[in-house]
Amino acid sequence: MKAGLSSQSLVGLDRQELERLMESRGKAAYHGRQLYRALYRRRESDLGGMTDLDGKLRQALAADYEIRWPKVEGGFVSQDGSARYLLLLEDGTAIETVYMPEDDRITLCLSSQAGCAVGCRFCFTALLGLRRNLEAGEILGQVLAVAGARAIPPVARLNLVFMGMGEPLLNLAPVMKAVRILSDPQGFAVPLRRIAISTSGIVPRIEELGRDPGRPMLAISLNASNEEQRSELMPINRKYPLRELVRACRAYPLRPREVLTFEYVLLDGFNDSDADARRVADLLRGIRATVNLIPYNPGPGLPYRPSPRERVLAFQQRLREQNFPAFIRISRGQDVGAACGQLRLQGMEHRLG
Ligand code: SAH
Ligand code: SF4
């Protein structure tokens, strides 16, 4: 990986684009496939290391291209082993990616946008507003950068969740381009059922995703049990109301063994009553779904308080009584601001000015 920014980075190009790149240089398309495997399956960081390409070709490529990914600008390691990474993109924009080791696999929480325009009232990223969409290469680059920082080998089992900064369905084409490369056995080889996109509920994009055979798992941030409550928390509900969202979820063409996940952040005295739990069960009845209850991460600038532990357990119990699989999400990395919805570039705001 060279420091200069003069030549184009290959990261983000898909197999076809790499084949065409080779053909445009008068070479056979299969060299493009070799390059693809080297970039994503083996995660080579240097064109010089691609010893399956002939030496002359490597040199010629190196004159015009580089393998570059976002620079790790800072890392904050939590007591629980998870870590938050601050990455700098080439134009100086900062984003965050979270690393969470588990017993037998590693979960990476990826950003799809720098900031977010959706403006949910309980979310730190919302306070940033939208800086810009990320390109496919910047999404893949997060995996490459954190894999580099943590020495994660290509054989490691990964879970990838688009639950970092941004609304993935408002940047769907680059997100899906990245997902195709991430899930490709010749690419990062992460199975589609190990990749999840989380959305605040962009209804037409949910329908579009449902038609895509290469889609990963889908999680919906529900967070409320009726229209009024949801509109207050998530302004997007005025554009795509709860009844439309639930209708789209009901119509979502689930594959065998695929389920929808509904995320629900519990806010003290706001959306955490037994009556709320009953309404959630009524809303989702008949949808093959699990509910993830997320303990709220409070903080400066956000108006809510977390529900007490007993309330979280009672809410889970009410859902289970109605035969809904409901899980309480462990909130990891809270001490370093890496937990759900906490990403907002603490201490780095000046860079974004
Ligand atoms: N924009 C997408 C994905 C990123 S947010 C979405 O909204 O789904 C990922 C998850 O973090 C969402 O389920 C959101 O509801 C949750 N979240 C946001 N702010 C939070 C906070 N302060 N505490 C706990 N969870 C939060
Ligand atoms: Fe954006 Fe998701 Fe945060 Fe809402 S919860 S502001 S959609 S990142």
Short mmCIF file of C-alpha atoms and ligand atoms in Angstrom, two decimals:
data_model
loop_
_atom_site.label_atom_id
_atom_site.label_comp_id
_atom_site.label_asym_id
_atom_site.label_seq_id
_atom_site.Cartn_x
_atom_site.Cartn_y
_atom_site.Cartn_z
CA MET A 1 0.00 0.00 0.00
CA LYS A 2 1.62 3.23 -1.13
CA ALA A 3 1.01 6.59 0.45
CA GLY A 4 0.66 8.66 -2.71
CA LEU A 5 -2.83 9.47 -3.91
CA SER A 6 -2.00 10.01 -7.55
CA SER A 7 -3.07 6.65 -8.95
CA GLN A 8 -6.42 4.94 -8.73
CA SER A 9 -7.11 2.35 -6.04
CA LEU A 10 -8.29 -1.05 -7.21
CA VAL A 11 -10.32 -1.67 -4.04
CA GLY A 12 -14.01 -1.47 -4.90
CA LEU A 13 -13.77 -2.82 -8.44
CA ASP A 14 -15.78 -5.99 -8.98
CA ARG A 15 -14.79 -9.01 -11.01
CA GLN A 16 -16.25 -7.72 -14.25
CA GLU A 17 -14.61 -4.32 -13.88
CA LEU A 18 -11.24 -5.95 -13.23
CA GLU A 19 -11.69 -8.21 -16.26
CA ARG A 20 -12.46 -5.17 -18.40
CA LEU A 21 -9.51 -3.32 -16.95
CA MET A 22 -7.22 -6.14 -18.07
CA GLU A 23 -8.83 -6.34 -21.49
CA SER A 24 -8.42 -2.59 -21.97
CA ARG A 25 -4.69 -3.18 -21.46
CA GLY A 26 -4.69 -5.90 -24.10
CA LYS A 27 -4.55 -8.74 -21.57
CA ALA A 28 -6.75 -11.78 -21.10
CA ALA A 29 -9.82 -11.38 -18.87
CA TYR A 30 -8.71 -14.16 -16.54
CA HIS A 31 -5.94 -11.90 -15.23
CA GLY A 32 -8.78 -9.73 -13.91
CA ARG A 33 -10.12 -12.73 -12.01
CA GLN A 34 -6.66 -13.38 -10.57
CA LEU A 35 -6.51 -9.78 -9.41
CA TYR A 36 -9.99 -10.10 -7.88
CA ARG A 37 -9.00 -13.12 -5.81
CA ALA A 38 -5.76 -11.51 -4.73
CA LEU A 39 -7.52 -8.32 -3.61
CA TYR A 40 -10.46 -9.82 -1.76
CA ARG A 41 -9.88 -13.52 -1.07
CA ARG A 42 -6.23 -13.20 -0.08
CA ARG A 43 -6.42 -9.51 0.87
CA GLU A 44 -3.05 -8.66 -0.64
CA SER A 45 -2.02 -5.13 0.19
CA ASP A 46 0.61 -4.74 -2.48
CA LEU A 47 0.56 -5.37 -6.23
CA GLY A 48 4.12 -6.65 -5.83
CA GLY A 49 2.80 -9.56 -3.76
CA MET A 50 0.57 -10.84 -6.55
CA THR A 51 3.05 -13.41 -7.67
CA ASP A 52 0.51 -15.33 -9.76
CA LEU A 53 0.56 -12.40 -12.22
CA ASP A 54 3.61 -12.20 -14.43
CA GLY A 55 6.24 -9.72 -13.37
CA LYS A 56 5.91 -7.40 -16.35
CA LEU A 57 2.16 -7.15 -15.96
CA ARG A 58 2.52 -6.40 -12.25
CA GLN A 59 4.96 -3.60 -12.97
CA ALA A 60 2.77 -2.11 -15.65
CA LEU A 61 -0.26 -2.20 -13.34
CA ALA A 62 1.69 -0.69 -10.46
CA ALA A 63 2.46 2.31 -12.64
CA ASP A 64 -1.24 3.17 -12.85
CA TYR A 65 -2.94 1.55 -9.87
CA GLU A 66 -2.58 0.94 -6.17
CA ILE A 67 -4.29 -1.06 -3.48
CA ARG A 68 -5.50 1.48 -0.95
CA TRP A 69 -8.00 1.44 1.87
CA PRO A 70 -9.02 3.90 4.59
CA LYS A 71 -6.31 4.82 7.05
CA VAL A 72 -6.74 3.80 10.69
CA GLU A 73 -6.54 7.13 12.47
CA GLY A 74 -7.41 5.88 15.95
CA GLY A 75 -8.53 2.80 17.84
CA PHE A 76 -10.29 2.64 21.20
CA VAL A 77 -10.25 -0.76 22.85
CA SER A 78 -13.01 -1.66 25.28
CA GLN A 79 -12.64 -3.70 28.47
CA ASP A 80 -14.84 -6.34 26.85
CA GLY A 81 -12.40 -6.76 23.93
CA SER A 82 -14.40 -4.89 21.32
CA ALA A 83 -12.87 -1.84 19.68
CA ARG A 84 -13.96 1.23 17.81
CA TYR A 85 -11.84 2.33 14.86
CA LEU A 86 -11.76 5.77 13.44
CA LEU A 87 -10.94 5.62 9.74
CA LEU A 88 -9.99 8.45 7.43
CA LEU A 89 -11.14 8.36 3.82
CA GLU A 90 -9.08 9.90 1.06
CA ASP A 91 -10.92 13.21 1.10
CA GLY A 92 -10.37 13.52 4.86
CA THR A 93 -13.89 12.40 5.80
CA ALA A 94 -13.91 10.33 9.00
CA ILE A 95 -16.03 7.24 9.60
CA GLU A 96 -16.17 4.55 12.27
CA THR A 97 -16.09 0.76 12.23
CA VAL A 98 -16.55 -1.47 15.26
CA TYR A 99 -14.74 -4.76 15.92
CA MET A 100 -16.37 -7.32 18.24
CA PRO A 101 -14.65 -10.65 18.87
CA GLU A 102 -16.87 -13.56 19.92
CA ASP A 103 -16.02 -17.16 20.79
CA ASP A 104 -15.86 -18.57 17.31
CA ARG A 105 -16.17 -15.55 15.05
CA ILE A 106 -15.60 -11.84 14.69
CA THR A 107 -18.38 -9.34 14.06
CA LEU A 108 -17.59 -6.11 12.24
CA CYS A 109 -20.09 -3.29 12.40
CA LEU A 110 -19.76 -1.32 9.15
CA SER A 111 -20.76 2.19 8.17
CA SER A 112 -22.69 2.79 4.96
CA GLN A 113 -22.58 6.60 5.03
CA ALA A 114 -20.54 9.27 6.78
CA GLY A 115 -23.19 10.59 9.17
CA CYS A 116 -26.88 10.09 8.52
CA ALA A 117 -29.75 12.22 7.26
CA VAL A 118 -32.58 10.27 8.87
CA GLY A 119 -32.39 12.17 12.14
CA CYS A 120 -33.64 9.65 14.72
CA ARG A 121 -33.92 11.39 18.07
CA PHE A 122 -32.13 8.68 20.07
CA CYS A 123 -29.09 8.30 17.79
CA PHE A 124 -25.65 9.94 18.04
CA THR A 125 -24.92 9.58 14.33
CA ALA A 126 -28.01 11.69 13.66
CA LEU A 127 -26.33 14.61 15.42
CA LEU A 128 -23.72 14.71 12.63
CA GLY A 129 -26.18 15.00 9.78
CA LEU A 130 -25.25 13.42 6.47
CA ARG A 131 -21.72 14.16 5.28
CA ARG A 132 -21.79 11.89 2.26
CA ASN A 133 -22.49 8.42 0.91
CA LEU A 134 -19.70 5.87 0.97
CA GLU A 135 -18.49 4.15 -2.17
CA ALA A 136 -18.32 0.35 -2.43
CA GLY A 137 -14.53 0.51 -2.08
CA GLU A 138 -14.85 2.52 1.15
CA ILE A 139 -17.22 -0.10 2.55
CA LEU A 140 -14.87 -2.97 1.62
CA GLY A 141 -12.00 -0.80 2.82
CA GLN A 142 -13.43 -0.85 6.36
CA VAL A 143 -13.13 -4.64 6.42
CA LEU A 144 -9.61 -4.48 4.98
CA ALA A 145 -8.48 -1.73 7.36
CA VAL A 146 -9.77 -3.43 10.52
CA ALA A 147 -8.56 -6.85 9.33
CA GLY A 148 -5.13 -5.25 8.89
CA ALA A 149 -5.20 -3.53 12.29
CA ARG A 150 -6.27 -6.72 14.10
CA ALA A 151 -4.34 -9.18 11.94
CA ILE A 152 -7.57 -11.04 11.08
CA PRO A 153 -6.57 -13.82 8.65
CA PRO A 154 -8.62 -14.45 5.47
CA VAL A 155 -9.82 -17.78 6.91
CA ALA A 156 -11.40 -16.17 10.01
CA ARG A 157 -15.17 -16.49 10.28
CA LEU A 158 -16.79 -13.08 10.02
CA ASN A 159 -20.22 -11.60 10.68
CA LEU A 160 -20.77 -8.28 8.96
CA VAL A 161 -23.54 -5.93 10.04
CA PHE A 162 -24.42 -2.61 8.46
CA MET A 163 -25.26 -1.07 11.82
CA GLY A 164 -22.56 1.56 12.01
CA MET A 165 -23.04 5.07 10.72
CA GLY A 166 -25.65 5.76 8.10
CA GLU A 167 -28.80 4.36 6.54
CA PRO A 168 -27.71 1.58 4.16
CA LEU A 169 -30.92 1.62 2.15
CA LEU A 170 -30.32 5.27 1.25
CA ASN A 171 -27.03 4.20 -0.33
CA LEU A 172 -28.22 0.88 -1.66
CA ALA A 173 -26.27 0.46 -4.93
CA PRO A 174 -22.78 0.82 -3.37
CA VAL A 175 -23.86 -1.24 -0.34
CA MET A 176 -25.08 -4.06 -2.59
CA LYS A 177 -21.99 -3.87 -4.78
CA ALA A 178 -19.91 -4.32 -1.63
CA VAL A 179 -22.19 -7.14 -0.41
CA ARG A 180 -21.73 -9.03 -3.69
CA ILE A 181 -17.95 -8.93 -3.28
CA LEU A 182 -18.14 -9.71 0.44
CA SER A 183 -20.37 -12.74 -0.08
CA ASP A 184 -18.65 -14.10 -3.20
CA PRO A 185 -16.71 -17.31 -2.44
CA GLN A 186 -13.93 -15.92 -4.67
CA GLY A 187 -14.16 -12.60 -2.81
CA PHE A 188 -14.34 -12.25 0.99
CA ALA A 189 -16.41 -15.45 1.15
CA VAL A 190 -18.69 -14.34 3.99
CA PRO A 191 -22.00 -16.23 3.53
CA LEU A 192 -25.06 -14.02 2.89
CA ARG A 193 -26.71 -15.30 6.07
CA ARG A 194 -23.71 -13.86 7.98
CA ILE A 195 -24.25 -10.36 6.57
CA ALA A 196 -27.05 -8.09 7.76
CA ILE A 197 -28.35 -4.75 6.64
CA SER A 198 -30.23 -2.73 9.23
CA THR A 199 -32.72 -0.09 8.11
CA SER A 200 -34.87 2.60 9.64
CA GLY A 201 -37.55 1.54 7.15
CA ILE A 202 -37.14 2.92 3.62
CA VAL A 203 -40.16 1.05 2.22
CA PRO A 204 -39.46 1.16 -1.56
CA ARG A 205 -35.88 0.03 -0.97
CA ILE A 206 -37.07 -2.85 1.22
CA GLU A 207 -39.23 -3.97 -1.70
CA GLU A 208 -36.26 -3.62 -4.06
CA LEU A 209 -34.04 -5.65 -1.76
CA GLY A 210 -36.69 -8.36 -1.56
CA ARG A 211 -36.37 -8.84 -5.33
CA ASP A 212 -32.58 -9.22 -5.21
CA PRO A 213 -31.44 -12.86 -4.98
CA GLY A 214 -28.07 -11.67 -3.66
CA ARG A 215 -29.55 -9.92 -0.65
CA PRO A 216 -28.17 -10.41 2.86
CA MET A 217 -30.32 -10.67 6.00
CA LEU A 218 -32.55 -7.73 6.78
CA ALA A 219 -33.08 -6.04 10.14
CA ILE A 220 -35.70 -3.35 10.66
CA SER A 221 -35.32 -0.71 13.36
CA LEU A 222 -38.87 -0.71 14.70
CA ASN A 223 -38.34 1.13 17.99
CA ALA A 224 -42.00 2.00 18.55
CA SER A 225 -45.38 0.33 18.85
CA ASN A 226 -47.63 2.89 17.15
CA GLU A 227 -47.52 5.60 14.47
CA GLU A 228 -47.45 8.58 16.79
CA GLN A 229 -44.66 7.23 18.95
CA ARG A 230 -42.59 6.21 15.93
CA SER A 231 -42.99 9.57 14.19
CA GLU A 232 -41.75 11.30 17.30
CA LEU A 233 -38.65 9.09 17.48
CA MET A 234 -37.95 8.60 13.80
CA PRO A 235 -39.00 11.40 11.44
CA ILE A 236 -38.77 8.91 8.53
CA ASN A 237 -42.05 7.48 9.84
CA ARG A 238 -43.88 10.49 8.42
CA LYS A 239 -42.70 9.54 4.96
CA TYR A 240 -42.97 5.75 5.37
CA PRO A 241 -45.50 5.13 8.12
CA LEU A 242 -45.48 2.06 10.33
CA ARG A 243 -48.47 0.47 8.59
CA GLU A 244 -46.66 0.71 5.21
CA LEU A 245 -43.48 -0.63 6.74
CA VAL A 246 -45.23 -3.61 8.32
CA ARG A 247 -47.07 -4.26 5.06
CA ALA A 248 -43.73 -4.34 3.17
CA CYS A 249 -42.30 -6.70 5.80
CA ARG A 250 -45.29 -9.00 5.50
CA ALA A 251 -44.84 -9.08 1.71
CA TYR A 252 -41.06 -9.62 1.94
CA PRO A 253 -40.30 -12.88 0.13
CA LEU A 254 -38.41 -14.76 2.83
CA ARG A 255 -36.29 -17.70 1.69
CA PRO A 256 -36.34 -20.98 3.60
CA ARG A 257 -34.79 -20.39 7.03
CA GLU A 258 -34.56 -16.63 6.44
CA VAL A 259 -36.18 -14.46 9.13
CA LEU A 260 -36.62 -10.74 9.55
CA THR A 261 -35.09 -9.16 12.64
CA PHE A 262 -36.85 -6.27 14.32
CA GLU A 263 -34.67 -4.04 16.48
CA TYR A 264 -36.28 -2.23 19.37
CA VAL A 265 -34.36 0.30 21.48
CA LEU A 266 -36.00 0.49 24.91
CA LEU A 267 -36.50 4.03 26.19
CA ASP A 268 -37.60 4.55 29.77
CA GLY A 269 -41.28 5.46 30.05
CA PHE A 270 -41.55 6.09 26.31
CA ASN A 271 -41.88 2.81 24.41
CA ASP A 272 -41.24 0.15 27.09
CA SER A 273 -44.64 -0.58 28.71
CA ASP A 274 -46.47 -3.91 28.70
CA ALA A 275 -49.03 -2.28 26.40
CA ASP A 276 -46.19 -1.42 23.96
CA ALA A 277 -45.03 -5.04 24.01
CA ARG A 278 -48.57 -6.23 23.25
CA ARG A 279 -48.88 -3.77 20.36
CA VAL A 280 -45.54 -4.90 18.94
CA ALA A 281 -46.73 -8.51 19.07
CA ASP A 282 -49.99 -7.55 17.34
CA LEU A 283 -48.14 -5.61 14.63
CA LEU A 284 -45.74 -8.43 13.83
CA ARG A 285 -48.06 -11.39 14.20
CA GLY A 286 -47.70 -13.74 11.23
CA ILE A 287 -44.30 -12.40 10.14
CA ARG A 288 -41.42 -14.86 10.49
CA ALA A 289 -39.35 -12.66 12.77
CA THR A 290 -37.19 -12.31 15.83
CA VAL A 291 -37.13 -9.22 18.00
CA ASN A 292 -33.83 -7.83 19.31
CA LEU A 293 -34.27 -5.62 22.33
CA ILE A 294 -31.46 -3.08 22.47
CA PRO A 295 -30.59 -1.39 25.75
CA TYR A 296 -30.50 2.33 25.00
CA ASN A 297 -27.11 4.04 25.09
CA PRO A 298 -27.75 7.49 26.52
CA GLY A 299 -25.48 10.47 26.20
CA PRO A 300 -25.11 14.22 25.87
CA GLY A 301 -27.42 15.73 23.29
CA LEU A 302 -29.93 12.86 23.44
CA PRO A 303 -33.21 13.29 25.31
CA TYR A 304 -34.02 9.76 26.59
CA ARG A 305 -33.10 7.48 29.47
CA PRO A 306 -32.49 3.73 29.28
CA SER A 307 -35.24 1.45 30.55
CA PRO A 308 -34.42 -0.18 33.88
CA ARG A 309 -33.23 -3.78 33.64
CA GLU A 310 -36.48 -5.17 35.13
CA ARG A 311 -38.47 -3.37 32.42
CA VAL A 312 -36.26 -4.79 29.68
CA LEU A 313 -36.79 -8.30 31.08
CA ALA A 314 -40.54 -7.76 31.47
CA PHE A 315 -40.82 -6.49 27.89
CA GLN A 316 -38.99 -9.56 26.66
CA GLN A 317 -41.28 -11.77 28.76
CA ARG A 318 -44.46 -10.16 27.32
CA LEU A 319 -43.22 -10.83 23.78
CA ARG A 320 -42.28 -14.41 24.60
CA GLU A 321 -45.74 -15.01 26.08
CA GLN A 322 -47.06 -14.10 22.64
CA ASN A 323 -44.67 -16.64 21.11
CA PHE A 324 -42.22 -14.09 19.73
CA PRO A 325 -38.56 -15.03 19.96
CA ALA A 326 -37.19 -11.95 21.72
CA PHE A 327 -33.54 -11.48 22.63
CA ILE A 328 -31.79 -8.85 24.67
CA ARG A 329 -28.82 -7.56 22.75
CA ILE A 330 -25.67 -7.28 24.84
CA SER A 331 -24.38 -3.78 24.47
CA ARG A 332 -20.66 -4.08 23.84
CA GLY A 333 -17.97 -1.45 23.80
CA GLN A 334 -20.01 1.10 25.73
CA ASP A 335 -16.95 2.34 27.61
CA VAL A 336 -15.27 3.40 24.36
CA GLY A 337 -18.38 4.72 22.63
CA ALA A 338 -18.53 1.71 20.33
CA ALA A 339 -22.00 0.50 21.27
CA CYS A 340 -25.05 0.61 19.04
CA GLY A 341 -25.90 4.09 17.91
CA GLN A 342 -22.96 5.61 19.76
CA LEU A 343 -20.87 6.33 16.70
CA ARG A 344 -20.44 10.02 16.16
CA LEU A 345 -16.70 10.59 16.01
CA GLN A 346 -16.22 11.76 19.56
CA GLY A 347 -13.42 14.24 19.78
CA MET A 348 -13.07 14.31 16.01
CA GLU A 349 -15.83 16.75 15.16
CA HIS A 350 -13.32 19.45 14.26
CA ARG A 351 -11.98 17.35 11.41
CA LEU A 352 -15.34 17.25 9.79
CA GLY A 353 -16.00 20.99 9.89
N1 SAH B 1 -29.51 3.36 9.98
C1 SAH B 1 -29.70 1.98 10.23
C2 SAH B 1 -28.45 1.27 10.71
C3 SAH B 1 -27.58 2.00 11.69
S1 SAH B 1 -28.27 2.27 13.29
C4 SAH B 1 -30.84 1.77 11.21
O1 SAH B 1 -31.33 2.75 11.79
O2 SAH B 1 -31.28 0.63 11.36
C5 SAH B 1 -28.14 0.66 14.00
C6 SAH B 1 -29.04 0.40 15.20
O3 SAH B 1 -28.67 1.22 16.31
C7 SAH B 1 -30.52 0.71 14.94
O4 SAH B 1 -31.31 -0.41 15.27
C8 SAH B 1 -30.81 1.87 15.88
O5 SAH B 1 -32.16 1.83 16.29
C9 SAH B 1 -29.82 1.62 17.00
N2 SAH B 1 -29.51 2.80 17.80
C10 SAH B 1 -29.34 4.07 17.38
N3 SAH B 1 -29.07 4.90 18.43
C11 SAH B 1 -29.03 4.12 19.53
C12 SAH B 1 -28.76 4.38 20.91
N4 SAH B 1 -28.46 5.60 21.35
N5 SAH B 1 -28.82 3.34 21.78
C13 SAH B 1 -29.08 2.09 21.33
N6 SAH B 1 -29.33 1.78 20.04
C14 SAH B 1 -29.31 2.79 19.15
FE1 SF4 B 2 -29.58 7.10 10.88
FE2 SF4 B 2 -30.00 4.64 11.87
FE3 SF4 B 2 -29.15 6.64 13.45
FE4 SF4 B 2 -31.65 6.67 12.53
S1 SF4 B 2 -30.75 5.14 13.92
S2 SF4 B 2 -30.23 8.43 12.56
S3 SF4 B 2 -31.35 5.81 10.49
S4 SF4 B 2 -28.03 5.75 11.76
#
